[in-house]
Short mmCIF file of N, CA and C in Angstrom, two decimals:
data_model
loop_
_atom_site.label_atom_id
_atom_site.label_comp_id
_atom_site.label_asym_id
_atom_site.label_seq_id
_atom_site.Cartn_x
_atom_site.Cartn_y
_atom_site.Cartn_z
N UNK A 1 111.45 114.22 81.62
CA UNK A 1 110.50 113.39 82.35
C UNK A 1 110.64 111.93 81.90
N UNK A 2 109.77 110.82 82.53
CA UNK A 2 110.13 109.45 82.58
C UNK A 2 108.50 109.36 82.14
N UNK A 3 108.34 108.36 81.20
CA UNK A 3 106.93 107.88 80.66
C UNK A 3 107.17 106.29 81.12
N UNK A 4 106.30 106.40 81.99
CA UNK A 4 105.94 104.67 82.56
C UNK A 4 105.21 103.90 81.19
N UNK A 5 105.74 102.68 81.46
CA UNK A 5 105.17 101.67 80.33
C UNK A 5 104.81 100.78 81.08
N UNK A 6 103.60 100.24 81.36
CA UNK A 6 102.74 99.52 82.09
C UNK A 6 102.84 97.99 81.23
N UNK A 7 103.42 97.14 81.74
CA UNK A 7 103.56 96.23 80.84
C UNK A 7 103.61 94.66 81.09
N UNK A 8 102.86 93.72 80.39
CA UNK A 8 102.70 92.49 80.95
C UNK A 8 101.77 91.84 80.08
N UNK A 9 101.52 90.31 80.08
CA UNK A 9 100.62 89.74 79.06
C UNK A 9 99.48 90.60 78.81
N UNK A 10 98.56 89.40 78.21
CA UNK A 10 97.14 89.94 78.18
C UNK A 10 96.42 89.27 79.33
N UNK A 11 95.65 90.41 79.94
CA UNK A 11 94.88 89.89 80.91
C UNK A 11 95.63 90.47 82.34
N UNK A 12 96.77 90.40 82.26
CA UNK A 12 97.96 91.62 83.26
C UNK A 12 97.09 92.27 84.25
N UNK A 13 95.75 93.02 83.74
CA UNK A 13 95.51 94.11 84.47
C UNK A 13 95.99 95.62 83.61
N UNK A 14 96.96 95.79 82.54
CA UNK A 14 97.89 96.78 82.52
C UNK A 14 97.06 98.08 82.10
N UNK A 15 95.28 97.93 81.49
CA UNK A 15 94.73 99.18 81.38
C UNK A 15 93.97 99.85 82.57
N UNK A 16 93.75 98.75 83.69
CA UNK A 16 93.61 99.39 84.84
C UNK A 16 94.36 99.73 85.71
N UNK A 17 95.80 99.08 85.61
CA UNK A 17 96.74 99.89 86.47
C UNK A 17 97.47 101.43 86.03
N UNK A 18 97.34 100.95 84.01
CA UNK A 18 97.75 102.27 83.64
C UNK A 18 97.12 103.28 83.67
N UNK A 19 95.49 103.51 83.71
CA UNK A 19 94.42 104.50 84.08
C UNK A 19 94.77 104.99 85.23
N UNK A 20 95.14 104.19 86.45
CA UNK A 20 95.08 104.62 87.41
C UNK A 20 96.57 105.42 87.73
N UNK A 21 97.49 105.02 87.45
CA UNK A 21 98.56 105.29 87.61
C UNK A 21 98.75 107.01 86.66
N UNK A 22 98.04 107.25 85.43
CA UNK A 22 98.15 108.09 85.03
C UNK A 22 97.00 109.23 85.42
N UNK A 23 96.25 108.83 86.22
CA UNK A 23 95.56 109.81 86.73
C UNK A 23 96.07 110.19 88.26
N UNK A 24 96.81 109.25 88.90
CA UNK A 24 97.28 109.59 90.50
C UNK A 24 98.75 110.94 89.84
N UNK A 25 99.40 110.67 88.43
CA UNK A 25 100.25 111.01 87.97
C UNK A 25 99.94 112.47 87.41
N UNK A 26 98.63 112.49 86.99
CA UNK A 26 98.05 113.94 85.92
C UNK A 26 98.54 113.91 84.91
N UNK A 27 99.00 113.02 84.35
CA UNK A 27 99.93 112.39 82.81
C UNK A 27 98.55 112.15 82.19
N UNK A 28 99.43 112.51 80.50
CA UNK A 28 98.37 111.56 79.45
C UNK A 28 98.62 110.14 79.82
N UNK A 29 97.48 109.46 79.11
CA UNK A 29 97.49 108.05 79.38
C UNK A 29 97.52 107.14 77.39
N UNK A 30 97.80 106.63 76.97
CA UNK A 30 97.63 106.00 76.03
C UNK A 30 97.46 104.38 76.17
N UNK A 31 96.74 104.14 75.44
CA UNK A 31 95.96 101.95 75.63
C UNK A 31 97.27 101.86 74.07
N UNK A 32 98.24 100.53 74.36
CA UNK A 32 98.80 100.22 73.58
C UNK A 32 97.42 99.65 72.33
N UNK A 33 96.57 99.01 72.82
CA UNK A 33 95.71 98.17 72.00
C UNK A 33 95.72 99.36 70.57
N UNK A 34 95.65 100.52 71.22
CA UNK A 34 95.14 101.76 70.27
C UNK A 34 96.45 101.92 68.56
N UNK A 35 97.58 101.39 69.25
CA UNK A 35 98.21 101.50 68.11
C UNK A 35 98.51 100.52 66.97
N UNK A 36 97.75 99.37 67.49
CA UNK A 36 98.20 98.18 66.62
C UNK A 36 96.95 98.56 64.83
N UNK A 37 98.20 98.35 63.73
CA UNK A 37 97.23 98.14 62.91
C UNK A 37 95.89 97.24 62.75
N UNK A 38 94.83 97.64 61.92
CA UNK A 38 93.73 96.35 61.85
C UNK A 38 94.33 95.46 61.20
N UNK A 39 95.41 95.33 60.43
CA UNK A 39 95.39 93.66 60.13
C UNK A 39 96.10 92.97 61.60
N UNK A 40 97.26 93.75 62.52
CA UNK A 40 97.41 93.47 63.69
C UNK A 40 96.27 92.61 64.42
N UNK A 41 94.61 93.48 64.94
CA UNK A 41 93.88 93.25 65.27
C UNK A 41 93.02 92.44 64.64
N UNK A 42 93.07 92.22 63.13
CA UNK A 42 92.35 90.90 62.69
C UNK A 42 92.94 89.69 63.35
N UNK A 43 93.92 89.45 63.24
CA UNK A 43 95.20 88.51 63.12
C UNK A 43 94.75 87.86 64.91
N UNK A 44 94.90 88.82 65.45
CA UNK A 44 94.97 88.28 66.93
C UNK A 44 93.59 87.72 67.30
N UNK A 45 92.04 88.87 66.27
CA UNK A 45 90.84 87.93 66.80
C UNK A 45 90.89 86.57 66.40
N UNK A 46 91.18 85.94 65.05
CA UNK A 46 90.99 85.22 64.24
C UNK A 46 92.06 84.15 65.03
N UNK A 47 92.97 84.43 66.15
CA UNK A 47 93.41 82.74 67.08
C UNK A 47 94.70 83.10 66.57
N UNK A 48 95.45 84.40 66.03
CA UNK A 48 96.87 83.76 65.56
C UNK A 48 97.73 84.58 66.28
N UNK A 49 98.78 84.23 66.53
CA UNK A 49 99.94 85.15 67.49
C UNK A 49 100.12 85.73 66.16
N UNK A 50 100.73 87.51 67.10
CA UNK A 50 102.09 87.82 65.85
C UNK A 50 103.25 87.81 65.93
N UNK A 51 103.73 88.19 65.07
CA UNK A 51 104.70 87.79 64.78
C UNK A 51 105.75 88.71 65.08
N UNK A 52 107.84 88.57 65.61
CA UNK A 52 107.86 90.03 65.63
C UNK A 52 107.62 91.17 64.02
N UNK A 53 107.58 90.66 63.31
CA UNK A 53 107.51 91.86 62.00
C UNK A 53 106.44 92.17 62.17
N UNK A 54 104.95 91.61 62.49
CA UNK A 54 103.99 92.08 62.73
C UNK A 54 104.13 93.44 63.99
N UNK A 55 104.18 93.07 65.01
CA UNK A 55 104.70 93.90 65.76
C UNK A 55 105.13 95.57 66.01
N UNK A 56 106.73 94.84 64.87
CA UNK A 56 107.37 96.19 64.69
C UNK A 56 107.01 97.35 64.29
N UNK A 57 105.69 97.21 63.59
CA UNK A 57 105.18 99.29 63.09
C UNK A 57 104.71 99.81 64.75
N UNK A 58 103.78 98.96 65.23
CA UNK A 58 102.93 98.78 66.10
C UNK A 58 104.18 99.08 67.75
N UNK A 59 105.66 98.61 67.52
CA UNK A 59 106.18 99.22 68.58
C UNK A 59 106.65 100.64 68.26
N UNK A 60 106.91 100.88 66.81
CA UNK A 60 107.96 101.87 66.74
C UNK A 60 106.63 103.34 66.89
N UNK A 61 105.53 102.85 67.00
CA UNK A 61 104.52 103.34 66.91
C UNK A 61 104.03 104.29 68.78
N UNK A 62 104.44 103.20 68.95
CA UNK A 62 104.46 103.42 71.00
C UNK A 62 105.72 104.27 71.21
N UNK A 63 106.81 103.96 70.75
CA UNK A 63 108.04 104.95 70.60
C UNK A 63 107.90 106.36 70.22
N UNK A 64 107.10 106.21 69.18
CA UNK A 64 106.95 107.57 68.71
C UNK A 64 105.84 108.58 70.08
N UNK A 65 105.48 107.74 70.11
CA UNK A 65 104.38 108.67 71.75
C UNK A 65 105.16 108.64 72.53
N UNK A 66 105.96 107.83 73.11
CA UNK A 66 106.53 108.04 74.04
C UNK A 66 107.72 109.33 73.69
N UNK A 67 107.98 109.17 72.82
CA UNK A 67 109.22 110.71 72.24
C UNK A 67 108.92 111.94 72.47
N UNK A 68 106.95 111.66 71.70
CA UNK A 68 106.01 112.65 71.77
C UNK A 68 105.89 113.37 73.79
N UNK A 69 105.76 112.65 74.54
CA UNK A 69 105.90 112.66 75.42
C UNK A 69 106.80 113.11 76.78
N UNK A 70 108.24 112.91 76.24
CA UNK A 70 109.16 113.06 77.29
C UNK A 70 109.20 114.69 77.94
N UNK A 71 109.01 115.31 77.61
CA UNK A 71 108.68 117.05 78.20
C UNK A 71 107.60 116.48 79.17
N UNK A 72 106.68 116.34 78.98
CA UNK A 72 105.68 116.16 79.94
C UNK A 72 105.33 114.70 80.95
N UNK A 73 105.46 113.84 80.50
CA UNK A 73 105.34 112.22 81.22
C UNK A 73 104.09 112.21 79.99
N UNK A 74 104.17 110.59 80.80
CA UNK A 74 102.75 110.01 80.33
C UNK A 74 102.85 108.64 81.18
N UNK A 75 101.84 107.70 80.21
CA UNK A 75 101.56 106.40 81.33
C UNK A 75 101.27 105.69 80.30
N UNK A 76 102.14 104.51 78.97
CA UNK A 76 100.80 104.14 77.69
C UNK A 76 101.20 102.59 78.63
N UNK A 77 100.53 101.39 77.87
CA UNK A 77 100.55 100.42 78.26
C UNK A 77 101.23 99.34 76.93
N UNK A 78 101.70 98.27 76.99
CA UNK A 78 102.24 97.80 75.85
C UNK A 78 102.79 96.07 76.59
N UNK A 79 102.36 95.27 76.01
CA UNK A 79 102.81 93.85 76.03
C UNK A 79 104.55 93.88 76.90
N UNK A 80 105.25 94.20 75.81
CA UNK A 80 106.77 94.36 75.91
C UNK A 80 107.28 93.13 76.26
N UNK A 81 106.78 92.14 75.48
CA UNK A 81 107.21 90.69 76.17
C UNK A 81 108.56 90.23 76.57
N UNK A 82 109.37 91.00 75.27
CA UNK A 82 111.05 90.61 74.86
C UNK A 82 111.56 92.01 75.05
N UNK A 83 112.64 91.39 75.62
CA UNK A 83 113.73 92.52 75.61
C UNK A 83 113.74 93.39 74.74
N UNK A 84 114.13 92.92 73.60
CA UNK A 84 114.60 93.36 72.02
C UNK A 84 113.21 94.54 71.71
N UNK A 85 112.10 94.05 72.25
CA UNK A 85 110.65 94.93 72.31
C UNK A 85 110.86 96.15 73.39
N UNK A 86 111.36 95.89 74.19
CA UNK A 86 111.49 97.03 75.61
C UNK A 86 112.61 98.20 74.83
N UNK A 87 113.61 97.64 73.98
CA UNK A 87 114.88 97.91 73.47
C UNK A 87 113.86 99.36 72.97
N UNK A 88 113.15 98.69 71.78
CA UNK A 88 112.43 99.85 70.79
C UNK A 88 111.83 100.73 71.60
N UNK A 89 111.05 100.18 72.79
CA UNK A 89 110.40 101.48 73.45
C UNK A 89 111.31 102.47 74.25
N UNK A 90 112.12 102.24 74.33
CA UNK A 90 113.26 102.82 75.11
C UNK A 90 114.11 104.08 74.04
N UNK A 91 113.97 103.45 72.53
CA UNK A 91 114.29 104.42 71.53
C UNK A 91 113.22 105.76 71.39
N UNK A 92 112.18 105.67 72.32
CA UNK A 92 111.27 106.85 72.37
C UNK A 92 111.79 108.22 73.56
N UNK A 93 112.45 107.51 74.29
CA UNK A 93 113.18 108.06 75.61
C UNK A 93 113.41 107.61 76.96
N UNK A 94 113.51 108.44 78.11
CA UNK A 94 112.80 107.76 79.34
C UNK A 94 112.22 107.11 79.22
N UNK A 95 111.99 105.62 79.63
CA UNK A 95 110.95 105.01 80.39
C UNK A 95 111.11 103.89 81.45
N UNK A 96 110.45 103.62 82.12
CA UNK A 96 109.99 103.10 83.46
C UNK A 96 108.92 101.94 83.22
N UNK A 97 109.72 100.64 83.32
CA UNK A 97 108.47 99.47 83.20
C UNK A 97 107.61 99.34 84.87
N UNK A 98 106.67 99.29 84.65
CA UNK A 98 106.04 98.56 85.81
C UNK A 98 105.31 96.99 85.23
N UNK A 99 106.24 96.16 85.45
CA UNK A 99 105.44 94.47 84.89
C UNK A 99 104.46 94.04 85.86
N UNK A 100 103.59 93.82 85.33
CA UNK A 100 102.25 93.07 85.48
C UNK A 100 102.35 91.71 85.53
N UNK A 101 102.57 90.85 86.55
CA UNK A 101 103.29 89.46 86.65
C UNK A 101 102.01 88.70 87.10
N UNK A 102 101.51 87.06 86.78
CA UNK A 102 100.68 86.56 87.28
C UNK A 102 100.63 85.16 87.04
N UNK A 103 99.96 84.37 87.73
CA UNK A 103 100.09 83.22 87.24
C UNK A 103 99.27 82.78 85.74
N UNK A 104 99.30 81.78 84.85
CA UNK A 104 98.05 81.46 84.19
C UNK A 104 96.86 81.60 84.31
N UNK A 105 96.61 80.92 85.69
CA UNK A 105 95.24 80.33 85.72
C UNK A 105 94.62 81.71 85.85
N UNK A 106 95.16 82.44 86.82
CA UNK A 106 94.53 84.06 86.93
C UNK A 106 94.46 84.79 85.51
N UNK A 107 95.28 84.87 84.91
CA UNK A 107 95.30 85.75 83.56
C UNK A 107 94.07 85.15 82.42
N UNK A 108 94.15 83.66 82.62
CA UNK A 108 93.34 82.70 81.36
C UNK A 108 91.88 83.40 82.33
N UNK A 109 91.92 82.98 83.05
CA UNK A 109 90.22 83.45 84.28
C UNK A 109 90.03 84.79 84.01
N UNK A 110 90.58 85.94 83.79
CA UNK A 110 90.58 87.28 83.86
C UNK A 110 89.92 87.33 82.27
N UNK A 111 90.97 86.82 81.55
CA UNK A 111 90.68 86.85 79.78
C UNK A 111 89.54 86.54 79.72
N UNK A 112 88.92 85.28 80.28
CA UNK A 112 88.18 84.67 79.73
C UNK A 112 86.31 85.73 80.28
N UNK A 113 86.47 86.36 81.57
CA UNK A 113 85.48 87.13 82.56
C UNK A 113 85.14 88.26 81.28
N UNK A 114 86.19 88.89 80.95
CA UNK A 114 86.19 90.35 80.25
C UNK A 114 85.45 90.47 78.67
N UNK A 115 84.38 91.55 78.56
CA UNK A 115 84.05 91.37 77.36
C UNK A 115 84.34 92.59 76.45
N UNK A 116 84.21 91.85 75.25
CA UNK A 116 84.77 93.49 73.80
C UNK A 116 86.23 93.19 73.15
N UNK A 117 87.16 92.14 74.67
CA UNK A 117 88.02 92.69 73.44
C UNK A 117 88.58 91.63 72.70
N UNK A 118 89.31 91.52 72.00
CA UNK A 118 89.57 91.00 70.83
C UNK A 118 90.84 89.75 71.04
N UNK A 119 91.15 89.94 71.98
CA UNK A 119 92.61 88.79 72.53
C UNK A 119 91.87 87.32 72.71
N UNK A 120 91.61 86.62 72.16
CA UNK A 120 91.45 84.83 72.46
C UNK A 120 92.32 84.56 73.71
N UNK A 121 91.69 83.80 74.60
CA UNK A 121 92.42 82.94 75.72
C UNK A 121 93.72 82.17 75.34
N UNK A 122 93.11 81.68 73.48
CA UNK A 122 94.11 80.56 73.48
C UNK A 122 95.33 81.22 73.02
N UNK A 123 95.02 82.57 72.68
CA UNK A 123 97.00 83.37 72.60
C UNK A 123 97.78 82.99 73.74
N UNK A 124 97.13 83.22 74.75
CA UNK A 124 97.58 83.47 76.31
C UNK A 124 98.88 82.89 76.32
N UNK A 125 99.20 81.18 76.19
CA UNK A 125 99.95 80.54 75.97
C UNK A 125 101.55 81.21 74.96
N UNK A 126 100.86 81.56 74.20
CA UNK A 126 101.97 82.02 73.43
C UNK A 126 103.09 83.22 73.42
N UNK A 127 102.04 84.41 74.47
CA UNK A 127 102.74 85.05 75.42
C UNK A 127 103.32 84.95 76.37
N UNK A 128 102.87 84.26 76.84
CA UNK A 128 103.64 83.49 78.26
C UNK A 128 105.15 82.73 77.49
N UNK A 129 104.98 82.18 76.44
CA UNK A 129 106.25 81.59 76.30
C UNK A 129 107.58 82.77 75.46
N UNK A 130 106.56 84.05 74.72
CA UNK A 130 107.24 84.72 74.60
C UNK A 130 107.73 85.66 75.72
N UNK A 131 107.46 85.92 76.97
CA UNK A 131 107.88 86.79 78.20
C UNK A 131 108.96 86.45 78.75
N UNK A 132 109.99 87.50 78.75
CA UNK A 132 111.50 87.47 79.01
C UNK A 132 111.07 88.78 80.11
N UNK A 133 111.63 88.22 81.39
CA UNK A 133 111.72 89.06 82.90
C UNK A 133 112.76 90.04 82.70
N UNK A 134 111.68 91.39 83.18
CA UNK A 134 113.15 92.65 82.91
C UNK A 134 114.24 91.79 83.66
N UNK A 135 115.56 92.30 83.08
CA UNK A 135 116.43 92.49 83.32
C UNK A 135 117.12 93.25 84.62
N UNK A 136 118.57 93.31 85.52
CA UNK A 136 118.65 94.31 86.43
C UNK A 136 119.36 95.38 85.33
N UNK A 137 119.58 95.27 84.39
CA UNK A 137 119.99 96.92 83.65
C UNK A 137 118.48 97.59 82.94
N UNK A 138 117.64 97.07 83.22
CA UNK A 138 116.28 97.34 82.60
C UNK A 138 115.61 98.72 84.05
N UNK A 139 115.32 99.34 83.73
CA UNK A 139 114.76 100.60 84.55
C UNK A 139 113.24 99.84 84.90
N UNK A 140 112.74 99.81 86.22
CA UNK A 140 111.46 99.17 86.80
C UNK A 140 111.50 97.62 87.19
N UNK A 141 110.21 97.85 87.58
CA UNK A 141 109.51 96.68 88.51
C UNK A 141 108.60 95.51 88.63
N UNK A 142 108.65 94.80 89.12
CA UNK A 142 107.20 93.75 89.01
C UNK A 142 107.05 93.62 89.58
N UNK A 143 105.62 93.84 89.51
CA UNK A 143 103.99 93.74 90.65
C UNK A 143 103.42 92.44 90.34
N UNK A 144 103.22 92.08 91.72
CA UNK A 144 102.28 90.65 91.54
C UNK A 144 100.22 91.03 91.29
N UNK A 145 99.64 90.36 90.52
CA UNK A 145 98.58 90.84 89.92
C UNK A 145 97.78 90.13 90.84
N UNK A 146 98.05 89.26 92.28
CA UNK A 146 97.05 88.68 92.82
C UNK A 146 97.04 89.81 93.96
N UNK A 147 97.77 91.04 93.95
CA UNK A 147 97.33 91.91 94.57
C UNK A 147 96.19 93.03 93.97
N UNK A 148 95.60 93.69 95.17
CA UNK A 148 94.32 94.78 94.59
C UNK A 148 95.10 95.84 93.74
N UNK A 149 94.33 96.27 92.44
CA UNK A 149 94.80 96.85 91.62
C UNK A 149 95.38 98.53 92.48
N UNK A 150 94.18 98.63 93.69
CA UNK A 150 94.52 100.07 94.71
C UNK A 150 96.64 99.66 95.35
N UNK A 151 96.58 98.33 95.70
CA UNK A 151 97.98 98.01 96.27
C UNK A 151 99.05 98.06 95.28
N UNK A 152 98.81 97.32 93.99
CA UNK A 152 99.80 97.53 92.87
C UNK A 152 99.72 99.26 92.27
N UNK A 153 99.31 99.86 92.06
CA UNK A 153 98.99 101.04 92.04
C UNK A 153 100.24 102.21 93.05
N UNK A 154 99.05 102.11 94.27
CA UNK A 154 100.04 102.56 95.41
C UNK A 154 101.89 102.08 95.62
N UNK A 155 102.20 100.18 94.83
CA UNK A 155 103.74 99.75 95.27
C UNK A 155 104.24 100.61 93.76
N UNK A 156 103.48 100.66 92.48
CA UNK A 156 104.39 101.30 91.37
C UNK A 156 104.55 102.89 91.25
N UNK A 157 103.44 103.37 92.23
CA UNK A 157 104.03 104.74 92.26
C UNK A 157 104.95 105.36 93.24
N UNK A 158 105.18 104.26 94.64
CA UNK A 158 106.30 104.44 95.36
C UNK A 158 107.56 104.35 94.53
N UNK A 159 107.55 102.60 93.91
CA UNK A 159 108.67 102.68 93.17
C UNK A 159 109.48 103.30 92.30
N UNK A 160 108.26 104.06 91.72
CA UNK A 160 108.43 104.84 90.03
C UNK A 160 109.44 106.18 90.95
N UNK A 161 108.48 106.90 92.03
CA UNK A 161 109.20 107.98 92.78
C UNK A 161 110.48 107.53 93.46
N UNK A 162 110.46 106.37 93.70
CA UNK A 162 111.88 106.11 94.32
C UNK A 162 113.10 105.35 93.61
N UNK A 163 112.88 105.44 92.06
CA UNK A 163 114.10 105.06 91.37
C UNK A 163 114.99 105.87 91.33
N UNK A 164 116.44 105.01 91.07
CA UNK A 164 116.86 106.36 91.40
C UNK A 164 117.81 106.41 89.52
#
């Protein structure tokens, strides 16, 4: 089986497209947020990007579910800004990006609406400059986020079924 990785800044959309996508699917679902260590999650309330070494437990961590995974599917969600990041999740098995693409002003507006979680607006910037566009040897797609989460939904599960 193929485990979709729902993937795109913060603010993307990627835990409501990945909920949805893993329930139209009957897959487990996993929230990347869930694997980052707490000093990870101090780090990011407290205004600071990480770093990739910060990172790295925290991807090889999504790898390991996704490994956990390949018999059955799943749906987790994960930044995946850089290649070299997609690289590691890919060491878990199958997978299938669906990118979460948008402009600023939408993502900073989205960040800024949402309450609980822990991402500062003013990272935003720093993801954006770390985001490298799959590749055409990269498996999946990008969805534009100024569409309804029901339309991006409905275009990544056509796509996901029609890769070939």
């Amino acid at each position: 089986m193929t485990v979709i990785v729902v993937m795109g800044v913060s603010g993307s959309g990627k835990t409501t497209i990945g909920t949805a996508l893993a329930g139209a699917l009957d897959v487990e679902y996993a929230e990347a947020d869930s694997f980052h260590p707490k000093a990870n999650i101090d780090k990011m309330t407290a205004g600071h990007p990480l770093t990739d070494e910060d990172r790295a437990p925290w991807l090889e961590a999504i790898a390991d579910w996704i490994r956990e995974h390949q018999a059955a599917g799943g749906v987790v969600t994960s930044s995946a800004l850089k290649r070299r990041y997609r690289d590691v999740l890919r060491t878990g098995g199958n997978v299938w990006f669906a990118h979460l693409h948008g402009d600023r002003e939408i993502l900073a507006e989205r960040m800024k609406s949402r309450s609980g979680h822990f991402m500062p607006v003013s990272l935003l910037d720093s993801q954006l400059a770390d985001l490298e566009a799959l590749e055409p040897d990269e498996p999946g797609a990008i969805f534009d986020i100024r569409d309804t989460p029901a339309d991006i939904t409905a275009a990544a599960l056509t796509a996901f079924r029609e890769r070939s």
